[in-house]
mmCIF file of C-alpha atoms in Angstrom:
data_model
loop_
_atom_site.group_PDB
_atom_site.id
_atom_site.type_symbol
_atom_site.label_atom_id
_atom_site.label_comp_id
_atom_site.label_asym_id
_atom_site.label_seq_id
_atom_site.Cartn_x
_atom_site.Cartn_y
_atom_site.Cartn_z
ATOM 1 C CA MET A 1 35.922 -87.464 18.062
ATOM 2 C CA ILE A 2 37.403 -84.837 16.413
ATOM 3 C CA ALA A 3 35.024 -82.425 14.942
ATOM 4 C CA PRO A 4 34.447 -81.359 10.943
ATOM 5 C CA ALA A 5 36.292 -78.359 10.204
ATOM 6 C CA GLY A 6 33.642 -76.162 9.989
ATOM 7 C CA ARG A 7 32.273 -76.491 13.926
ATOM 8 C CA ARG A 8 36.441 -76.141 14.735
ATOM 9 C CA ARG A 9 36.909 -73.316 12.304
ATOM 10 C CA ARG A 10 33.684 -72.052 14.152
ATOM 11 C CA LEU A 11 34.514 -73.335 17.536
ATOM 12 C CA GLY A 12 37.972 -71.605 17.149
ATOM 13 C CA ALA A 13 36.396 -68.115 16.167
ATOM 14 C CA VAL A 14 34.171 -68.493 19.775
ATOM 15 C CA ARG A 15 37.206 -69.169 22.015
ATOM 16 C CA GLN A 16 38.493 -66.297 20.618
ATOM 17 C CA HIS A 17 35.719 -63.543 20.782
ATOM 18 C CA ALA A 18 35.817 -64.799 24.424
ATOM 19 C CA ARG A 19 38.937 -64.060 25.217
ATOM 20 C CA ILE A 20 38.881 -60.650 22.660
ATOM 21 C CA GLY A 21 35.825 -59.896 25.165
ATOM 22 C CA SER A 22 37.824 -60.611 28.208
ATOM 23 C CA TRP A 23 40.640 -59.117 27.257
ATOM 24 C CA ALA A 24 38.546 -55.442 26.355
ATOM 25 C CA THR A 25 36.275 -55.996 29.553
ATOM 26 C CA ARG A 26 39.010 -56.188 31.747
ATOM 27 C CA THR A 27 40.519 -52.678 30.053
ATOM 28 C CA ALA A 28 37.482 -51.124 30.530
ATOM 29 C CA VAL A 29 37.051 -52.341 34.060
ATOM 30 C CA ALA A 30 40.758 -50.690 34.590
ATOM 31 C CA VAL A 31 39.808 -47.489 33.114
ATOM 32 C CA LEU A 32 36.669 -46.573 34.646
ATOM 33 C CA VAL A 33 38.466 -47.492 38.160
ATOM 34 C CA MET A 34 40.706 -44.941 37.280
ATOM 35 C CA ILE A 35 38.480 -42.807 35.980
ATOM 36 C CA LEU A 36 36.950 -42.373 38.350
ATOM 37 C CA ALA A 37 39.145 -42.699 40.766
ATOM 38 C CA ALA A 38 40.408 -38.794 39.196
ATOM 39 C CA ALA A 39 37.500 -37.676 39.217
ATOM 40 C CA PHE A 40 36.651 -38.509 43.227
ATOM 41 C CA LEU A 41 40.121 -38.343 44.435
ATOM 42 C CA GLY A 42 41.439 -36.832 42.193
ATOM 43 C CA PRO A 43 40.264 -33.008 43.578
ATOM 44 C CA TYR A 44 42.461 -34.448 47.083
ATOM 45 C CA VAL A 45 45.390 -34.734 45.520
ATOM 46 C CA ALA A 46 45.573 -32.044 43.156
ATOM 47 C CA PRO A 47 48.818 -30.085 42.825
ATOM 48 C CA HIS A 48 46.713 -26.325 42.653
ATOM 49 C CA SER A 49 43.025 -25.350 43.263
ATOM 50 C CA THR A 50 40.647 -25.986 40.730
ATOM 51 C CA SER A 51 40.180 -21.853 40.593
ATOM 52 C CA ALA A 52 43.622 -20.669 41.650
ATOM 53 C CA LEU A 53 45.221 -18.735 38.767
ATOM 54 C CA VAL A 54 48.961 -19.581 38.765
ATOM 55 C CA GLY A 55 50.229 -18.795 35.631
ATOM 56 C CA ILE A 56 50.062 -16.932 32.130
ATOM 57 C CA PRO A 57 46.662 -18.113 30.260
ATOM 58 C CA TYR A 58 47.697 -21.130 27.891
ATOM 59 C CA SER A 59 51.100 -22.029 29.460
ATOM 60 C CA THR A 60 52.057 -24.886 27.815
ATOM 61 C CA PRO A 61 52.801 -27.743 30.121
ATOM 62 C CA SER A 62 56.370 -27.806 31.738
ATOM 63 C CA GLY A 63 56.702 -29.018 35.016
ATOM 64 C CA ASP A 64 54.267 -27.310 37.108
ATOM 65 C CA PHE A 65 51.314 -27.334 35.008
ATOM 66 C CA TYR A 66 51.799 -31.217 33.570
ATOM 67 C CA LEU A 67 48.811 -30.109 30.896
ATOM 68 C CA GLY A 68 49.363 -26.339 31.416
ATOM 69 C CA THR A 69 46.912 -23.476 32.132
ATOM 70 C CA ASP A 70 43.621 -22.786 31.181
ATOM 71 C CA TYR A 71 41.978 -19.537 29.141
ATOM 72 C CA LEU A 72 42.097 -17.700 32.564
ATOM 73 C CA GLY A 73 45.703 -18.740 33.707
ATOM 74 C CA GLU A 74 44.115 -21.808 35.963
ATOM 75 C CA ASP A 75 45.882 -25.536 35.964
ATOM 76 C CA VAL A 76 44.201 -28.034 33.782
ATOM 77 C CA PHE A 77 45.590 -31.096 35.566
ATOM 78 C CA SER A 78 43.650 -29.887 38.915
ATOM 79 C CA ARG A 79 40.528 -28.769 37.551
ATOM 80 C CA LEU A 80 40.760 -31.637 34.837
ATOM 81 C CA LEU A 81 41.073 -33.834 38.360
ATOM 82 C CA GLY A 82 38.145 -32.245 40.117
ATOM 83 C CA GLY A 83 36.172 -31.730 37.206
ATOM 84 C CA GLY A 84 34.163 -35.344 37.071
ATOM 85 C CA ARG A 85 32.620 -35.413 39.634
ATOM 86 C CA ALA A 86 30.082 -33.247 38.992
ATOM 87 C CA VAL A 87 28.859 -35.391 35.435
ATOM 88 C CA ILE A 88 28.903 -38.848 36.876
ATOM 89 C CA LEU A 89 26.866 -37.597 39.921
ATOM 90 C CA PHE A 90 24.582 -36.030 37.931
ATOM 91 C CA SER A 91 24.425 -38.620 35.073
ATOM 92 C CA ALA A 92 23.933 -41.587 37.990
ATOM 93 C CA ALA A 93 21.093 -39.615 39.314
ATOM 94 C CA ALA A 94 19.099 -38.377 35.897
ATOM 95 C CA THR A 95 19.537 -42.607 34.937
ATOM 96 C CA GLY A 96 18.400 -43.830 38.028
ATOM 97 C CA LEU A 97 15.713 -41.570 38.296
ATOM 98 C CA GLY A 98 14.476 -42.709 35.093
ATOM 99 C CA TYR A 99 14.258 -46.105 35.571
ATOM 100 C CA ILE A 100 12.094 -45.658 38.790
ATOM 101 C CA VAL A 101 9.969 -43.590 36.735
ATOM 102 C CA GLY A 102 10.118 -45.695 33.511
ATOM 103 C CA GLY A 103 10.023 -48.703 34.633
ATOM 104 C CA LEU A 104 7.382 -48.533 37.464
ATOM 105 C CA ILE A 105 5.465 -47.048 34.456
ATOM 106 C CA GLY A 106 6.807 -50.017 31.958
ATOM 107 C CA LEU A 107 5.848 -52.833 34.765
ATOM 108 C CA THR A 108 2.327 -51.421 34.823
ATOM 109 C CA ALA A 109 1.308 -51.360 31.677
ATOM 110 C CA GLY A 110 2.884 -54.899 30.443
ATOM 111 C CA PHE A 111 1.936 -55.809 32.887
ATOM 112 C CA ARG A 112 -2.198 -54.784 32.983
ATOM 113 C CA ARG A 113 -2.599 -55.132 29.582
ATOM 114 C CA SER A 114 -6.018 -53.551 28.926
ATOM 115 C CA TRP A 115 -6.036 -49.287 29.190
ATOM 116 C CA PRO A 116 -4.270 -48.478 31.161
ATOM 117 C CA ASP A 117 -1.228 -49.764 28.885
ATOM 118 C CA ALA A 118 -2.843 -47.768 26.283
ATOM 119 C CA VAL A 119 -3.764 -44.638 28.658
ATOM 120 C CA LEU A 120 0.067 -44.845 29.655
ATOM 121 C CA MET A 121 2.047 -45.816 26.399
ATOM 122 C CA ARG A 122 0.470 -42.688 24.582
ATOM 123 C CA SER A 123 1.072 -40.349 27.266
ATOM 124 C CA MET A 124 4.709 -41.640 26.599
ATOM 125 C CA ASP A 125 4.584 -41.396 23.105
ATOM 126 C CA VAL A 126 3.557 -38.086 23.925
ATOM 127 C CA LEU A 127 6.795 -37.379 25.581
ATOM 128 C CA LEU A 128 8.906 -39.216 22.411
ATOM 129 C CA ALA A 129 8.003 -35.673 20.336
ATOM 130 C CA PHE A 130 10.168 -33.668 22.843
ATOM 131 C CA PRO A 131 13.146 -33.208 20.720
ATOM 132 C CA PRO A 132 15.618 -33.628 24.181
ATOM 133 C CA ILE A 133 17.889 -30.587 23.116
ATOM 134 C CA LEU A 134 15.161 -28.205 22.675
ATOM 135 C CA PHE A 135 13.148 -29.397 26.189
ATOM 136 C CA LEU A 136 16.581 -29.255 28.070
ATOM 137 C CA LEU A 137 17.104 -25.784 26.681
ATOM 138 C CA LEU A 138 13.561 -24.967 27.822
ATOM 139 C CA VAL A 139 13.820 -25.911 30.689
ATOM 140 C CA ALA A 140 16.969 -23.875 31.598
ATOM 141 C CA THR A 141 15.638 -21.172 30.088
ATOM 142 C CA GLY A 142 13.303 -21.242 32.730
ATOM 143 C CA ALA A 143 14.470 -22.920 35.757
ATOM 144 C CA GLY A 144 17.998 -20.680 35.332
ATOM 145 C CA ALA A 145 21.880 -22.377 36.880
ATOM 146 C CA ASP A 146 19.287 -25.015 38.502
ATOM 147 C CA VAL A 147 21.268 -27.978 38.028
ATOM 148 C CA TRP A 148 19.024 -30.971 39.880
ATOM 149 C CA ALA A 149 15.855 -28.742 36.880
ATOM 150 C CA LEU A 150 18.158 -30.526 34.971
ATOM 151 C CA VAL A 151 18.347 -33.772 35.900
ATOM 152 C CA ILE A 152 14.816 -33.933 36.578
ATOM 153 C CA ALA A 153 14.609 -33.260 33.129
ATOM 154 C CA ILE A 154 17.365 -35.565 31.514
ATOM 155 C CA ALA A 155 15.362 -38.217 33.352
ATOM 156 C CA VAL A 156 11.813 -37.297 31.612
ATOM 157 C CA ILE A 157 14.043 -37.719 29.000
ATOM 158 C CA HIS A 158 14.280 -41.382 29.451
ATOM 159 C CA VAL A 159 11.147 -42.074 31.349
ATOM 160 C CA PRO A 160 9.062 -43.106 27.597
ATOM 161 C CA SER A 161 12.052 -45.134 26.202
ATOM 162 C CA ILE A 162 12.572 -47.230 30.003
ATOM 163 C CA ALA A 163 9.124 -47.625 30.564
ATOM 164 C CA ARG A 164 8.719 -48.532 26.655
ATOM 165 C CA ILE A 165 11.502 -51.213 26.786
ATOM 166 C CA VAL A 166 10.218 -52.735 29.959
ATOM 167 C CA ARG A 167 6.457 -52.701 29.076
ATOM 168 C CA THR A 168 7.637 -54.933 25.813
ATOM 169 C CA ALA A 169 9.852 -57.364 28.124
ATOM 170 C CA ALA A 170 6.746 -57.466 31.362
ATOM 171 C CA ALA A 171 4.263 -58.068 28.786
ATOM 172 C CA GLU A 172 6.233 -61.257 27.125
ATOM 173 C CA VAL A 173 7.402 -62.350 30.264
ATOM 174 C CA ALA A 174 3.581 -61.896 32.277
ATOM 175 C CA VAL A 175 1.588 -64.279 30.174
ATOM 176 C CA ARG A 176 4.090 -67.277 31.250
ATOM 177 C CA GLY A 177 3.310 -70.421 33.626
ATOM 178 C CA TYR A 178 4.438 -68.699 36.840
ATOM 179 C CA VAL A 179 2.664 -65.636 36.627
ATOM 180 C CA GLU A 180 -0.739 -67.409 35.903
ATOM 181 C CA ALA A 181 0.094 -69.150 39.141
ATOM 182 C CA ALA A 182 1.471 -66.365 41.745
ATOM 183 C CA ILE A 183 -2.528 -64.989 39.879
ATOM 184 C CA ALA A 184 -3.926 -67.930 40.641
ATOM 185 C CA ARG A 185 -2.508 -68.028 44.261
ATOM 186 C CA GLY A 186 -3.872 -65.044 45.047
ATOM 187 C CA ASP A 187 -0.526 -62.799 45.546
ATOM 188 C CA SER A 188 -0.908 -59.248 45.210
ATOM 189 C CA THR A 189 0.533 -57.137 42.253
ATOM 190 C CA LEU A 190 2.726 -55.865 43.797
ATOM 191 C CA VAL A 191 4.106 -59.063 44.741
ATOM 192 C CA ILE A 192 4.139 -60.331 41.311
ATOM 193 C CA LEU A 193 5.673 -57.853 39.589
ATOM 194 C CA ARG A 194 8.945 -57.750 42.193
ATOM 195 C CA ARG A 195 8.971 -60.951 42.858
ATOM 196 C CA GLU A 196 8.077 -62.785 39.238
ATOM 197 C CA ILE A 197 8.142 -60.325 36.499
ATOM 198 C CA LEU A 198 11.331 -58.595 37.607
ATOM 199 C CA PRO A 199 13.941 -60.822 37.866
ATOM 200 C CA ASN A 200 12.855 -62.142 35.224
ATOM 201 C CA ILE A 201 13.275 -58.724 32.534
ATOM 202 C CA TRP A 202 16.606 -57.915 33.760
ATOM 203 C CA PRO A 203 18.972 -59.605 31.808
ATOM 204 C CA ALA A 204 17.283 -56.780 29.624
ATOM 205 C CA VAL A 205 16.829 -53.400 31.598
ATOM 206 C CA ALA A 206 20.786 -54.185 32.821
ATOM 207 C CA ALA A 207 21.427 -53.551 28.713
ATOM 208 C CA ASP A 208 19.640 -51.034 28.094
ATOM 209 C CA ALA A 209 21.391 -49.413 31.344
ATOM 210 C CA GLY A 210 24.852 -48.647 29.999
ATOM 211 C CA PRO A 211 24.442 -47.629 26.859
ATOM 212 C CA ARG A 212 21.882 -44.953 28.498
ATOM 213 C CA PHE A 213 23.744 -43.918 31.496
ATOM 214 C CA THR A 214 26.336 -42.979 28.610
ATOM 215 C CA VAL A 215 23.546 -40.754 27.113
ATOM 216 C CA SER A 216 22.865 -38.528 30.874
ATOM 217 C CA ILE A 217 26.362 -38.490 30.662
ATOM 218 C CA LEU A 218 26.600 -36.240 26.897
ATOM 219 C CA LEU A 219 23.639 -34.579 27.805
ATOM 220 C CA VAL A 220 24.852 -33.565 31.446
ATOM 221 C CA ALA A 221 28.425 -32.475 28.692
ATOM 222 C CA ALA A 222 26.104 -30.696 25.999
ATOM 223 C CA VAL A 223 24.197 -29.058 28.804
ATOM 224 C CA ASN A 224 27.162 -27.917 30.274
ATOM 225 C CA PHE A 225 28.849 -26.799 27.030
ATOM 226 C CA VAL A 226 26.726 -24.311 26.024
ATOM 227 C CA GLY A 227 26.919 -22.695 29.036
ATOM 228 C CA VAL A 228 23.445 -23.459 30.741
ATOM 229 C CA GLY A 229 24.559 -25.349 33.516
ATOM 230 C CA LEU A 230 27.443 -24.721 35.791
ATOM 231 C CA ALA A 231 28.702 -22.005 35.210
ATOM 232 C CA PRO A 232 32.859 -21.036 36.183
ATOM 233 C CA PRO A 233 34.364 -21.123 38.153
ATOM 234 C CA ALA A 234 33.270 -24.619 38.477
ATOM 235 C CA ALA A 235 35.503 -27.697 37.463
ATOM 236 C CA ASP A 236 33.307 -29.721 34.534
ATOM 237 C CA TRP A 237 34.614 -32.339 31.451
ATOM 238 C CA ALA A 238 32.914 -30.106 28.883
ATOM 239 C CA LEU A 239 32.898 -27.354 30.561
ATOM 240 C CA MET A 240 36.788 -27.157 30.743
ATOM 241 C CA ILE A 241 36.262 -28.018 26.487
ATOM 242 C CA SER A 242 33.599 -24.939 26.321
ATOM 243 C CA GLU A 243 36.018 -22.041 27.609
ATOM 244 C CA ASN A 244 38.688 -23.077 25.718
ATOM 245 C CA ARG A 245 38.092 -23.518 22.365
ATOM 246 C CA ALA A 246 39.283 -20.152 21.659
ATOM 247 C CA GLY A 247 43.059 -21.181 22.433
ATOM 248 C CA ILE A 248 42.840 -24.539 21.431
ATOM 249 C CA SER A 249 45.723 -23.921 18.932
ATOM 250 C CA ILE A 250 48.612 -22.533 21.767
ATOM 251 C CA ASN A 251 47.076 -24.980 24.513
ATOM 252 C CA PRO A 252 45.335 -27.893 22.723
ATOM 253 C CA TRP A 253 45.495 -29.813 26.784
ATOM 254 C CA ALA A 254 43.646 -27.690 27.835
ATOM 255 C CA VAL A 255 40.572 -29.025 25.434
ATOM 256 C CA VAL A 256 41.424 -32.580 24.451
ATOM 257 C CA SER A 257 42.338 -33.924 28.145
ATOM 258 C CA PRO A 258 38.677 -33.141 29.526
ATOM 259 C CA ALA A 259 37.537 -34.451 26.089
ATOM 260 C CA VAL A 260 39.258 -38.094 26.361
ATOM 261 C CA MET A 261 37.898 -38.364 29.924
ATOM 262 C CA ILE A 262 33.738 -38.604 28.891
ATOM 263 C CA GLY A 263 34.931 -40.217 25.155
ATOM 264 C CA ALA A 264 37.195 -42.824 28.021
ATOM 265 C CA LEU A 265 34.149 -42.875 30.048
ATOM 266 C CA THR A 266 31.789 -43.298 27.819
ATOM 267 C CA VAL A 267 33.335 -46.509 26.015
ATOM 268 C CA SER A 268 34.526 -48.178 29.386
ATOM 269 C CA ILE A 269 30.547 -47.862 30.106
ATOM 270 C CA ASN A 270 29.318 -49.782 27.168
ATOM 271 C CA ILE A 271 31.627 -52.235 27.599
ATOM 272 C CA LEU A 272 30.708 -53.690 30.646
ATOM 273 C CA ALA A 273 27.243 -53.128 30.281
ATOM 274 C CA ASP A 274 27.487 -55.383 26.944
ATOM 275 C CA ALA A 275 29.322 -58.120 28.968
ATOM 276 C CA LEU A 276 27.141 -57.552 32.525
ATOM 277 C CA ALA A 277 24.346 -58.179 29.316
ATOM 278 C CA ALA A 278 25.888 -60.720 27.488
ATOM 279 C CA GLY A 279 26.736 -62.805 31.004
ATOM 280 C CA LEU A 280 23.184 -62.557 32.127
ATOM 281 C CA GLY A 281 21.932 -63.702 28.263
ATOM 282 C CA ARG A 282 23.797 -66.214 28.592
ATOM 283 C CA SER A 283 23.055 -67.622 32.087
ATOM 284 C CA THR A 284 19.693 -67.395 31.309
ATOM 285 C CA ARG A 285 20.191 -68.989 27.490
ATOM 286 C CA PRO A 286 22.707 -71.343 26.433
ATOM 287 C CA GLU A 287 24.378 -70.656 23.089
ATOM 288 C CA VAL A 288 24.039 -73.588 20.876
ATOM 289 C CA ILE A 289 27.183 -73.996 18.428
ATOM 290 C CA PRO A 290 25.541 -75.063 14.740
ATOM 291 C CA ARG A 291 27.394 -78.410 14.201
#
């Protein structure tokens, strides 16, 4: 049977969107793999030490220095290869810690829909009242150059919004029949949260994880950019941008190359997170094409 013209156009649009999404996902995977390889393996194959003074400051790219030199005469390419590990690790640690704390709060509030819900969510509202950058600057001022204090501060910034997302998803699942059956069987709260609720709110958490990780990357980069995170001579992409912005007209690669790495990292993570969330959504709620 031949489908009507309108439906054929909708089917073609869906298939075309799927091809574009698949192409974008493959590209994002390739970009992310290259960035991770550069960040974690790059320091071992870099032509120079990240802190070695090897040339004249702000030299333009040449056969000896692929991306020229920075404001001190260090090799930009070598520092680029060694500057991503800290950003990725600190961002991952902050995001993971935020999900552990915020997830526990959200699960408890969503399942115990009484006074714990009100107390926990009002506490999260208080934390949401603080501007993130101001909070980070206050922590940096008190803790100095302790990067782990900044990691904890970024995790604290994430906790309220994570708790609200998890709480909303958990409250919706908590009234389902299989959860009520588990309660009737006498299962413990921990078992119900782990076996009945957490697996069923996973798509919502996965959809939020990618954008939240990129926010962590940008916050870590912002802290390093303003000089209250990692300090020279540490190699860091955001620190490279901050250090070399005065010489951007002489050797723009000292600023452009780390900025491109941060941008490519955040975009590729977002694309992969969208693909993961869409895949989980299709597995739990089949798409229906209207007639």
